[in-house]
PDB file of C-alpha atoms in Angstrom:
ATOM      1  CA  UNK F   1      -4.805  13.320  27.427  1.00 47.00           C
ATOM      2  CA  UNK F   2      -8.654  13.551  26.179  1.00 56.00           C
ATOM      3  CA  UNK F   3      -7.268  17.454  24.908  1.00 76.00           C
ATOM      4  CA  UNK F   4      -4.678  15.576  22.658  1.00 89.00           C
ATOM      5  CA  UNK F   5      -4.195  16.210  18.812  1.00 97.00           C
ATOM      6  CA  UNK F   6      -6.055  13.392  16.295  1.00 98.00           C
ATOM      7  CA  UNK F   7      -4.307  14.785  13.923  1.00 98.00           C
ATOM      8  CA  UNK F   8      -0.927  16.286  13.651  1.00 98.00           C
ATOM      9  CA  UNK F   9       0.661  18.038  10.807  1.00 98.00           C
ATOM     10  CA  UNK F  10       4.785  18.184  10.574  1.00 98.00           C
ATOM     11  CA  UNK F  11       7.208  19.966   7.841  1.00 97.00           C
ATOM     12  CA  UNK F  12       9.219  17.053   6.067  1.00 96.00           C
ATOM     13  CA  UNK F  13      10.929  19.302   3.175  1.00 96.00           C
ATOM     14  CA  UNK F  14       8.869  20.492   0.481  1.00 97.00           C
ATOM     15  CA  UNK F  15       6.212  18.500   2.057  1.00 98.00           C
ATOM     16  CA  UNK F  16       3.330  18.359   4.738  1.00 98.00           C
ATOM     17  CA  UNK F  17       2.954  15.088   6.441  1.00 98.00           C
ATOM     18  CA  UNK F  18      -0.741  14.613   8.045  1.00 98.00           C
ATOM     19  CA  UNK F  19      -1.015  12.027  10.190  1.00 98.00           C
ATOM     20  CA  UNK F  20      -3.495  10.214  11.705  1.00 98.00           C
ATOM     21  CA  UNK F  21      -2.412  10.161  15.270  1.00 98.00           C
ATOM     22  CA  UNK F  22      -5.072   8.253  17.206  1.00 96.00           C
ATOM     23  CA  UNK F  23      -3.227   4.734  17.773  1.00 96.00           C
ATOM     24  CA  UNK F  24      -5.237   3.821  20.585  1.00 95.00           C
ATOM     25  CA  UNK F  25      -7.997   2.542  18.396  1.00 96.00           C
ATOM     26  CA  UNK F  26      -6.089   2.075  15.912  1.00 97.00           C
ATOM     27  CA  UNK F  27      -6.540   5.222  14.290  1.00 98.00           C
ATOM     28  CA  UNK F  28     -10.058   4.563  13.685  1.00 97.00           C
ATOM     29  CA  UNK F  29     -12.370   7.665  11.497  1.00 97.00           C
ATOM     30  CA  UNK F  30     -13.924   9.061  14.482  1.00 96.00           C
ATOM     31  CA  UNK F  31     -15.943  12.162  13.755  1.00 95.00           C
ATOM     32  CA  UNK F  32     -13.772  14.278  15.847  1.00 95.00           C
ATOM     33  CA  UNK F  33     -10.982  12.780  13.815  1.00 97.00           C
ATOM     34  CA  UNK F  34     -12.405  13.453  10.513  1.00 97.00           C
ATOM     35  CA  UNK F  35     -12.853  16.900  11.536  1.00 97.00           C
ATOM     36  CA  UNK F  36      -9.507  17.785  12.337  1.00 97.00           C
ATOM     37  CA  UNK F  37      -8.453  15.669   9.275  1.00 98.00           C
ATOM     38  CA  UNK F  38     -10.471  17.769   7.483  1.00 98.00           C
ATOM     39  CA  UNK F  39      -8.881  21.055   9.109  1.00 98.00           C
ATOM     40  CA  UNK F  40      -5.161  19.887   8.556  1.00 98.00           C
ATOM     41  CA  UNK F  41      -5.424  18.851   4.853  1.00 98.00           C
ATOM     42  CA  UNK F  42      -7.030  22.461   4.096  1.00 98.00           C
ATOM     43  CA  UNK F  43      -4.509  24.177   6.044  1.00 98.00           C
ATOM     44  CA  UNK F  44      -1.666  22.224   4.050  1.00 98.00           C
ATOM     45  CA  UNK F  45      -3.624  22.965   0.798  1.00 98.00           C
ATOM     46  CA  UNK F  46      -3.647  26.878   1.610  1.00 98.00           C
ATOM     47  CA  UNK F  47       0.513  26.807   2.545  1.00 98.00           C
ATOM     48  CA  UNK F  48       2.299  28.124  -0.512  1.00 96.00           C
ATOM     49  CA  UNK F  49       5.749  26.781   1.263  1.00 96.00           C
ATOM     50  CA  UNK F  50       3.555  23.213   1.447  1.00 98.00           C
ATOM     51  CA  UNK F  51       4.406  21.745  -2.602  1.00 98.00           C
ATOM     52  CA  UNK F  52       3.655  17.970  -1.310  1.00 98.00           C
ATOM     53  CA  UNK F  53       1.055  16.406   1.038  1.00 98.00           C
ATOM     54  CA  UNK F  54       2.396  12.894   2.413  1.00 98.00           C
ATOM     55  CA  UNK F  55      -0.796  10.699   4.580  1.00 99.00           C
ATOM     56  CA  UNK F  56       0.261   8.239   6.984  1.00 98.00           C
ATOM     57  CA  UNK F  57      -0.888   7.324  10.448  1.00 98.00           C
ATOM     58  CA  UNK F  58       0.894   6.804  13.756  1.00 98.00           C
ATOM     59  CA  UNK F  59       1.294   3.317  15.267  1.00 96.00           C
ATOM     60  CA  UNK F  60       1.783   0.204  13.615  1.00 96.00           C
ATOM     61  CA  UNK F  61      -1.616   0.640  12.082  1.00 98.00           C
ATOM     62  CA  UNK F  62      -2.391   3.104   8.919  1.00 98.00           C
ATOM     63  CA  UNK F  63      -6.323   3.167   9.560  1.00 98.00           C
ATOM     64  CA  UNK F  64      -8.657   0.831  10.416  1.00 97.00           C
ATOM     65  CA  UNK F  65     -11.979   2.778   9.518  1.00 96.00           C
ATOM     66  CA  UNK F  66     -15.126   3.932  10.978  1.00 94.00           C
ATOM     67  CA  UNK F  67     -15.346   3.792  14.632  1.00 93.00           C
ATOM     68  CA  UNK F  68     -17.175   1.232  15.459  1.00 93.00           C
ATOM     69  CA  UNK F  69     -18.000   2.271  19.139  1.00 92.00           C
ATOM     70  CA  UNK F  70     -18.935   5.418  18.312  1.00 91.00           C
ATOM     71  CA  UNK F  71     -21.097   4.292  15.120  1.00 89.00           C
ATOM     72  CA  UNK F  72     -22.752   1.823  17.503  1.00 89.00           C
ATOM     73  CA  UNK F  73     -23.819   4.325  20.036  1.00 88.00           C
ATOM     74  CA  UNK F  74     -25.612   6.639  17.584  1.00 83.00           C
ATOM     75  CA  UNK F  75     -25.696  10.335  16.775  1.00 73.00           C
ATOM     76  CA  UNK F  76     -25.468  10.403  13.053  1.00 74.00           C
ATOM     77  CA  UNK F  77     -22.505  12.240  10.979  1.00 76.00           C
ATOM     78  CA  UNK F  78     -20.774  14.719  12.086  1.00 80.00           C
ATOM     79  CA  UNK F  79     -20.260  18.315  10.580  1.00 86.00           C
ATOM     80  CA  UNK F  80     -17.336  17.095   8.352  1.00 91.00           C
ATOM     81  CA  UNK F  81     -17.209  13.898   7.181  1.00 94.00           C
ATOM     82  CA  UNK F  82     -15.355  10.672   5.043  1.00 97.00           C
ATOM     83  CA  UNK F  83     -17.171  12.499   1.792  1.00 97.00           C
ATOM     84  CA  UNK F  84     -15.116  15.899   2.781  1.00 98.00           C
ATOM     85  CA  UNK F  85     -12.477  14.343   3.437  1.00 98.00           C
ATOM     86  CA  UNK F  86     -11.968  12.338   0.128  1.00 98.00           C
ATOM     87  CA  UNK F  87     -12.734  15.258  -1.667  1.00 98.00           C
ATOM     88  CA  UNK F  88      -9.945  17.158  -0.488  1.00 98.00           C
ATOM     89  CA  UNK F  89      -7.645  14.703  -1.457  1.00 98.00           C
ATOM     90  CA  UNK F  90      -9.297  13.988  -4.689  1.00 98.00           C
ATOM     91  CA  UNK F  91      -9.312  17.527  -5.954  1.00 98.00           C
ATOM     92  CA  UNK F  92      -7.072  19.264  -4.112  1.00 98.00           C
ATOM     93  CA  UNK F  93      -4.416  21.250  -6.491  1.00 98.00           C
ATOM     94  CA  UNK F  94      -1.430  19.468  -4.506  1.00 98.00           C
ATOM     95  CA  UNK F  95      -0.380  15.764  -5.083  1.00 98.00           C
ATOM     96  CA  UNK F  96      -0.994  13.739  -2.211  1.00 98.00           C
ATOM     97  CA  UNK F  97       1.363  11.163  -1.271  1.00 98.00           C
ATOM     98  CA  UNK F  98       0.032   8.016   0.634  1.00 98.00           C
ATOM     99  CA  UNK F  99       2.685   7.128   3.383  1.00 98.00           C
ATOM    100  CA  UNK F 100       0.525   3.223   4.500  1.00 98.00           C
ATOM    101  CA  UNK F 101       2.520   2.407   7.600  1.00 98.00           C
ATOM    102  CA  UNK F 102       0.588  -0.346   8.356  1.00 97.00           C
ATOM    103  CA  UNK F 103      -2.622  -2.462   8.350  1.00 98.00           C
ATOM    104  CA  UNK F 104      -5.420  -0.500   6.880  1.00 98.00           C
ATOM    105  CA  UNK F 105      -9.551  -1.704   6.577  1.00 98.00           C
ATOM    106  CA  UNK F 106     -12.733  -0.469   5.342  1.00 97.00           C
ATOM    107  CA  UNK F 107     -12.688   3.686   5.170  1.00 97.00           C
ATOM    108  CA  UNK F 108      -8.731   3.961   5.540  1.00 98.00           C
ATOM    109  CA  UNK F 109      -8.236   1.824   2.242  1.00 98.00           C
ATOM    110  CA  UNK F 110     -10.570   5.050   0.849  1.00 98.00           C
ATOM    111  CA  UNK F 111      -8.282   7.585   2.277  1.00 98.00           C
ATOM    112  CA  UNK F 112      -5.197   5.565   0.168  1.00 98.00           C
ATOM    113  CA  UNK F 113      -7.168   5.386  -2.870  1.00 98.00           C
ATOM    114  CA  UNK F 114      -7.419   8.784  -2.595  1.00 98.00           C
ATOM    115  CA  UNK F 115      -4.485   9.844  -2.717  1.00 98.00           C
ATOM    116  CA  UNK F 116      -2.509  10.208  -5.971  1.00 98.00           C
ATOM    117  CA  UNK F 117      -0.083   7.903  -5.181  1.00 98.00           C
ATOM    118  CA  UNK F 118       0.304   5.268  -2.372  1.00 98.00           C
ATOM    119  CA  UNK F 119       3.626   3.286  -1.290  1.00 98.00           C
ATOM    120  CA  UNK F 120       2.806   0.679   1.910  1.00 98.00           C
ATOM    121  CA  UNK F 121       4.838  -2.611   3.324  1.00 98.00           C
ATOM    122  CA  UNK F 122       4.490  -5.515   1.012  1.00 97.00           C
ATOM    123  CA  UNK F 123       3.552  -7.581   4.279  1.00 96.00           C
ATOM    124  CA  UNK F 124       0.774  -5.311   5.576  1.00 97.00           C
ATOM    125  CA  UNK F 125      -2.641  -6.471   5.636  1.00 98.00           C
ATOM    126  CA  UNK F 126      -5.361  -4.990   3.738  1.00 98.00           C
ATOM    127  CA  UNK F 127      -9.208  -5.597   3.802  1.00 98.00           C
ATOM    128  CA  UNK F 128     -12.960  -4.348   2.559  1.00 98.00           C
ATOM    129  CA  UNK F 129     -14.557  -5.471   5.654  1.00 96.00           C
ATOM    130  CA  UNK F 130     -17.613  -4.044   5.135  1.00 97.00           C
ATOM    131  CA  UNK F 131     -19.600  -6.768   4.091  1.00 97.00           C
ATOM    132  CA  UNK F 132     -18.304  -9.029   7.030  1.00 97.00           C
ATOM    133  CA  UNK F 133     -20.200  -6.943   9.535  1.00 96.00           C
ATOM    134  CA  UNK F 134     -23.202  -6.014   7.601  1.00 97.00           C
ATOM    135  CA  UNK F 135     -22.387  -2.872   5.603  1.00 96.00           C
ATOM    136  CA  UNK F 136     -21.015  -2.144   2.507  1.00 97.00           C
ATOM    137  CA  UNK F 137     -17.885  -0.152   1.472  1.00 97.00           C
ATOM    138  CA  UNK F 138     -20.021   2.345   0.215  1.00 97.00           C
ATOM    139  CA  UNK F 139     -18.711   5.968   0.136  1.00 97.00           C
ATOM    140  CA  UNK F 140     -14.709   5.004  -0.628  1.00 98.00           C
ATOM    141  CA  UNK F 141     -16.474   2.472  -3.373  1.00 98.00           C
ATOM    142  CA  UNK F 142     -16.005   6.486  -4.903  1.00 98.00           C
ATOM    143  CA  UNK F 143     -12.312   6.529  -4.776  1.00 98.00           C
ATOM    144  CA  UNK F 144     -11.395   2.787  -4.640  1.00 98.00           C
ATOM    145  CA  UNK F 145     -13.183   2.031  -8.455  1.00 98.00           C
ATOM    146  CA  UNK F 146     -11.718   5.053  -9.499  1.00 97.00           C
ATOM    147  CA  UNK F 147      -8.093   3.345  -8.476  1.00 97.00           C
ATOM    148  CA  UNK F 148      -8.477  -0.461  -8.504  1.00 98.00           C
ATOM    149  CA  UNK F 149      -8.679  -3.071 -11.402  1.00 98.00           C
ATOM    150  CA  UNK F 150     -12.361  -3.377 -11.969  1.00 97.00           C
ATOM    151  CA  UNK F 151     -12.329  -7.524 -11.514  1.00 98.00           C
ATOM    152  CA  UNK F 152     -10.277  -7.055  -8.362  1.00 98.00           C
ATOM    153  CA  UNK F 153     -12.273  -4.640  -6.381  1.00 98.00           C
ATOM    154  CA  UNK F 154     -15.477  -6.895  -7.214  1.00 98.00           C
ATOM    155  CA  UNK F 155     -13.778  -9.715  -6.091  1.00 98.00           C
ATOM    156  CA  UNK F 156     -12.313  -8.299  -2.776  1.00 98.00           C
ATOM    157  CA  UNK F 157     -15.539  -5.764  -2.077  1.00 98.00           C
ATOM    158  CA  UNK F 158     -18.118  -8.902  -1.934  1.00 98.00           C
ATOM    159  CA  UNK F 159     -15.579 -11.478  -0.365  1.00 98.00           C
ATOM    160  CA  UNK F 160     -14.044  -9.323   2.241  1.00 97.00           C
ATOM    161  CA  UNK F 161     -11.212 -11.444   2.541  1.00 97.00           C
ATOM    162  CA  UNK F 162      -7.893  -9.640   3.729  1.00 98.00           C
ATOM    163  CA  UNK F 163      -4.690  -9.297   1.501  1.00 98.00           C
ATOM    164  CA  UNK F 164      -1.593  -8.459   1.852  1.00 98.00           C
ATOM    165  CA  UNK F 165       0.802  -5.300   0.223  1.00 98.00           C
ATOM    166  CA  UNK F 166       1.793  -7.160  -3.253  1.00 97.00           C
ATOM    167  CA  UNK F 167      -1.915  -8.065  -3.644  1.00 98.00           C
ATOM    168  CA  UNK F 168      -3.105  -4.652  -3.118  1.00 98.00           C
ATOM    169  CA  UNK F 169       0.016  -3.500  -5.408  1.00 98.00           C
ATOM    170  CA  UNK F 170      -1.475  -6.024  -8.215  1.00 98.00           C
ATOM    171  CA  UNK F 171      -5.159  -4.695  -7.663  1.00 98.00           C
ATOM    172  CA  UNK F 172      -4.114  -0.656  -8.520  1.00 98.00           C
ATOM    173  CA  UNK F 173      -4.496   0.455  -4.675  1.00 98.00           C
ATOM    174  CA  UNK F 174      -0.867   0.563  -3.836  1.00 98.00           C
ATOM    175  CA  UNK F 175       1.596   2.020  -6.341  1.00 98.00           C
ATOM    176  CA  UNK F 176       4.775   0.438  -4.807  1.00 98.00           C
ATOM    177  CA  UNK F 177       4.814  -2.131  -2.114  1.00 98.00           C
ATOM    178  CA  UNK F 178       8.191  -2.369  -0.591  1.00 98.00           C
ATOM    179  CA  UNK F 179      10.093  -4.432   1.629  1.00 97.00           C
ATOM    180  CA  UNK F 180      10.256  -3.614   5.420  1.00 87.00           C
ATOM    181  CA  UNK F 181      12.773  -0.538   5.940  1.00 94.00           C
ATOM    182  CA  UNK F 182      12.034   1.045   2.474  1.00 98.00           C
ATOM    183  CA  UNK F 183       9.052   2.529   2.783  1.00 98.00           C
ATOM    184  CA  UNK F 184      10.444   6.431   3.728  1.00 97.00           C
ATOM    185  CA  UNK F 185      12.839   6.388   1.623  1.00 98.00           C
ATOM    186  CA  UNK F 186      10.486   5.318  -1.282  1.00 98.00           C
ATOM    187  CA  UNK F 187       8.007   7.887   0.201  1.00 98.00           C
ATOM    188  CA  UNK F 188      10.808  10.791  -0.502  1.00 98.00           C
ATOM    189  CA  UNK F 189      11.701   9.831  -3.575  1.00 98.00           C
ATOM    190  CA  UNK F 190       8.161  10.689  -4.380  1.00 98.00           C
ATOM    191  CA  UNK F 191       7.966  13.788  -2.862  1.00 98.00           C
ATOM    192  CA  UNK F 192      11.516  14.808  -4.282  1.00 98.00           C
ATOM    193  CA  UNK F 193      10.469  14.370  -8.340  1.00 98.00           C
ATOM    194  CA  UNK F 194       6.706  15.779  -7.501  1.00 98.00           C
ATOM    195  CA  UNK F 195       8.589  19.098  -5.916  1.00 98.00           C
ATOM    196  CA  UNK F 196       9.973  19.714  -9.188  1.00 98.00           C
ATOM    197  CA  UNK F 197       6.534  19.865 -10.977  1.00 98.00           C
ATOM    198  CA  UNK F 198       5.120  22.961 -11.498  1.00 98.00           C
ATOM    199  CA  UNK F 199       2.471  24.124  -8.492  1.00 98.00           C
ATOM    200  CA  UNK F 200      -0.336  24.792 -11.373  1.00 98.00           C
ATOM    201  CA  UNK F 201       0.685  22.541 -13.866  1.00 98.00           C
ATOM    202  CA  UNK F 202       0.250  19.903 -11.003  1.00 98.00           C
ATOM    203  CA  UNK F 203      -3.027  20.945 -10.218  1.00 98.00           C
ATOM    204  CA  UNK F 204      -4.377  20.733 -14.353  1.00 98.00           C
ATOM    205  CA  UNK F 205      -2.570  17.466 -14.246  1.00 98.00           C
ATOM    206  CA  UNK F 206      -4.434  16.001 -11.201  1.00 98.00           C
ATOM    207  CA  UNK F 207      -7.864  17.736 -12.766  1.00 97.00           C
ATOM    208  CA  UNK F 208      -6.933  15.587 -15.978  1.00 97.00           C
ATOM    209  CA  UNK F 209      -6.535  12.573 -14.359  1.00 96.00           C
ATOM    210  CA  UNK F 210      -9.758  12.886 -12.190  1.00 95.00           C
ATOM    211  CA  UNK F 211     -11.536  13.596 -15.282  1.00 95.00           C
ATOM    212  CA  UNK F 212     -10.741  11.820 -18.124  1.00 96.00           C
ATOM    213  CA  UNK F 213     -11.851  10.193 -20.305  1.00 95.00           C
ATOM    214  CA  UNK F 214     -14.986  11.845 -20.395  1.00 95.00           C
ATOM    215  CA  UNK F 215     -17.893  10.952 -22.480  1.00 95.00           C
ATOM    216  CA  UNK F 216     -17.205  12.225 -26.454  1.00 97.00           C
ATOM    217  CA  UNK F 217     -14.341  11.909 -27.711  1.00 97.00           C
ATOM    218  CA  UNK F 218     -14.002  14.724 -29.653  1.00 97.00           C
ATOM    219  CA  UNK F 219     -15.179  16.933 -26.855  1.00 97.00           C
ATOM    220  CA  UNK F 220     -12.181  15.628 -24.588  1.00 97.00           C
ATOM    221  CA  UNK F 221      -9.779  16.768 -27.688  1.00 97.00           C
ATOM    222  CA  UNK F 222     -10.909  19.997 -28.654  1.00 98.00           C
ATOM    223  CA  UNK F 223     -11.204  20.837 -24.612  1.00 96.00           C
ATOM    224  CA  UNK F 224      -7.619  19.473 -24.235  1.00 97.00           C
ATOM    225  CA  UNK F 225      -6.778  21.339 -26.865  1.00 98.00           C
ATOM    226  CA  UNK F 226      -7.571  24.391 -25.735  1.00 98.00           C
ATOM    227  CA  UNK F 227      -5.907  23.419 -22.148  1.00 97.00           C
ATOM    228  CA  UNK F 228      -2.628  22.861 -24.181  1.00 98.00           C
ATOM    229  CA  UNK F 229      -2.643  26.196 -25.346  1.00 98.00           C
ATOM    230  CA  UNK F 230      -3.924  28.279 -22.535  1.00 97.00           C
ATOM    231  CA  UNK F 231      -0.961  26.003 -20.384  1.00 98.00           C
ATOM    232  CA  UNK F 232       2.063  27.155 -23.425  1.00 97.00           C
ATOM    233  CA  UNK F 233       1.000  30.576 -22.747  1.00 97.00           C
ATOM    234  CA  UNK F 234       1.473  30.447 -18.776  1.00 98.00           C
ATOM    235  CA  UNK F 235       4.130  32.613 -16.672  1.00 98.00           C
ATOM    236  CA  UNK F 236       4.890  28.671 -15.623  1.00 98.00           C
ATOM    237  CA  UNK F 237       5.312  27.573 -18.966  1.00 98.00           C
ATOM    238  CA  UNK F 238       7.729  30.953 -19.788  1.00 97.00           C
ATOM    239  CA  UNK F 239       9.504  30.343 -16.697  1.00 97.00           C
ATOM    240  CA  UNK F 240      10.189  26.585 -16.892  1.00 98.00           C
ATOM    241  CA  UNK F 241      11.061  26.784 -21.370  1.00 97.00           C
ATOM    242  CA  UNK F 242      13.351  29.353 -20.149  1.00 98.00           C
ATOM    243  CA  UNK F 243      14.774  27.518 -17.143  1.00 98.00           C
ATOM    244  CA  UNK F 244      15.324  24.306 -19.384  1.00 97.00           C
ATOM    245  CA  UNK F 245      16.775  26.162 -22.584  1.00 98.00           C
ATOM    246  CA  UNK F 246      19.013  28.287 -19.731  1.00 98.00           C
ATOM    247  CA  UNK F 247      20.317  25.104 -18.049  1.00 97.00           C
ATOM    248  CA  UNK F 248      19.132  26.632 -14.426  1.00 97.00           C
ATOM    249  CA  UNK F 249      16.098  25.564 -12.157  1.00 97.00           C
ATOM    250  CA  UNK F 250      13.058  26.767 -12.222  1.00 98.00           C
ATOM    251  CA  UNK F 251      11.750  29.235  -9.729  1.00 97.00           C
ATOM    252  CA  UNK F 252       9.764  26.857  -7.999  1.00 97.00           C
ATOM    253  CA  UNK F 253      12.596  24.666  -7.492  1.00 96.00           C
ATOM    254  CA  UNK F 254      14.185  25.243  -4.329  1.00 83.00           C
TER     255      UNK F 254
END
């Protein structure tokens, strides 16, 4: 049906799985797609029931990037695009859990790098295709160097070759690759210990890791510092030292 979803958004537990859910073309980052990408991650961002986001696609393919088609016929951007997108999942206050449920290229290895953690199939294929057609994997170079071992991402950015799961495991864009059949259940196990993190201590956490190290060294520690303190005086922090010294879960454990 042309009125059919892109993207659909589903309650698994504490979290929200998005998925991209366009398998004709192999869920390929159509503008309309990005869009309503876009929509669903800020509507899962803005759900205080949502604790966990989870990314995967529909079909035996994850994402295989820009839409070619539609980049070929022209029109420019669209009102939301990959840029948006990333930085949603970049600096969002939830973790983002990258569910790759299959073959991924070009822009949809951005979306995983994105992510705060990723968990595909050891035997799915992988690939910065860019360069084979005459681009370059610009925009989700943002993301991707941010992720990957520097000497891999050169080496795989300028040859384009594909790779499979345990090489993209060994180059820092996977976080677990996993034999066939233990992908979900790796996925919750994820989702389980990140739902017992606290919602705003999660958030600091993710702003730490996105930002250091920064630039002076002594800066980083007196600003940490003051972070450290400012966190030990939180209603979180109260509730979870009391939880712990109680022996009961903390209120944002369910």
């Amino acid at each position: 049906m042309a009125d059919a979803p892109l993207v659909t958004t589903a309650r698994r537990g504490p979290a929200a799985v998005v998925t991209l859910d366009s398998p004709r073309n192999r869920n390929a980052l159509s503008r309309a797609l990005l869009e309503q990408l876009h929509a669903a991650l800020q509507d899962a961002l803005a759900d205080d029931a949502v604790r966990v986001l989870v990314l995967t696609g529909a079909g035996p393919v994850f994402c295989s990037g820009a839409d070619l088609k539609e980049q070929r016929a022209g029109g420019g951007p669209g009102p939301v695009g990959l840029p948006e997108v990333l930085t949603l999942l970049m600096e969002g206050p939830k973790p983002v859990v990258a569910r790759v449920n299959g073959a991924a290229r070009a822009g949809g290895l951005g979306l995983i790098a994105a992510c705060d953690l990723a968990v595909g199939p050891a035997g799915a294929t992988f690939g910065f295709s860019e360069v084979r057609i005459g681009v370059a994997p610009a925009v989700i170079a943002v993301p991707c160097l941010r992720r990957m071992d520097p000497r891999a991402a050169r080496e795989l950015f300028l040859t384009g070759e594909p790779f499979d799961g345990a090489r993209a495991r060994e180059a820092g864009l996977l976080d677990r690759a996993v034999a066939d059949g233990e992908l979900d259940a790796t996925v919750d196990g994820f989702v389980a210990q990140l739902a017992l993190g606290a919602p705003e201590a999660l958030a600091v956490t993710k702003r730490l890791l996105r930002e250091l190290p920064g630039a002076d060294l002594r800066e980083d520690l007196a600003r940490t510092a003051a972070l450290s303190a400012e966190r030990f005086g939180s209603a979180e922090a109260r509730e979870g030292i009391a939880a712990l010294l109680e022996k009961r879960r903390p209120s944002w454990v369910s």
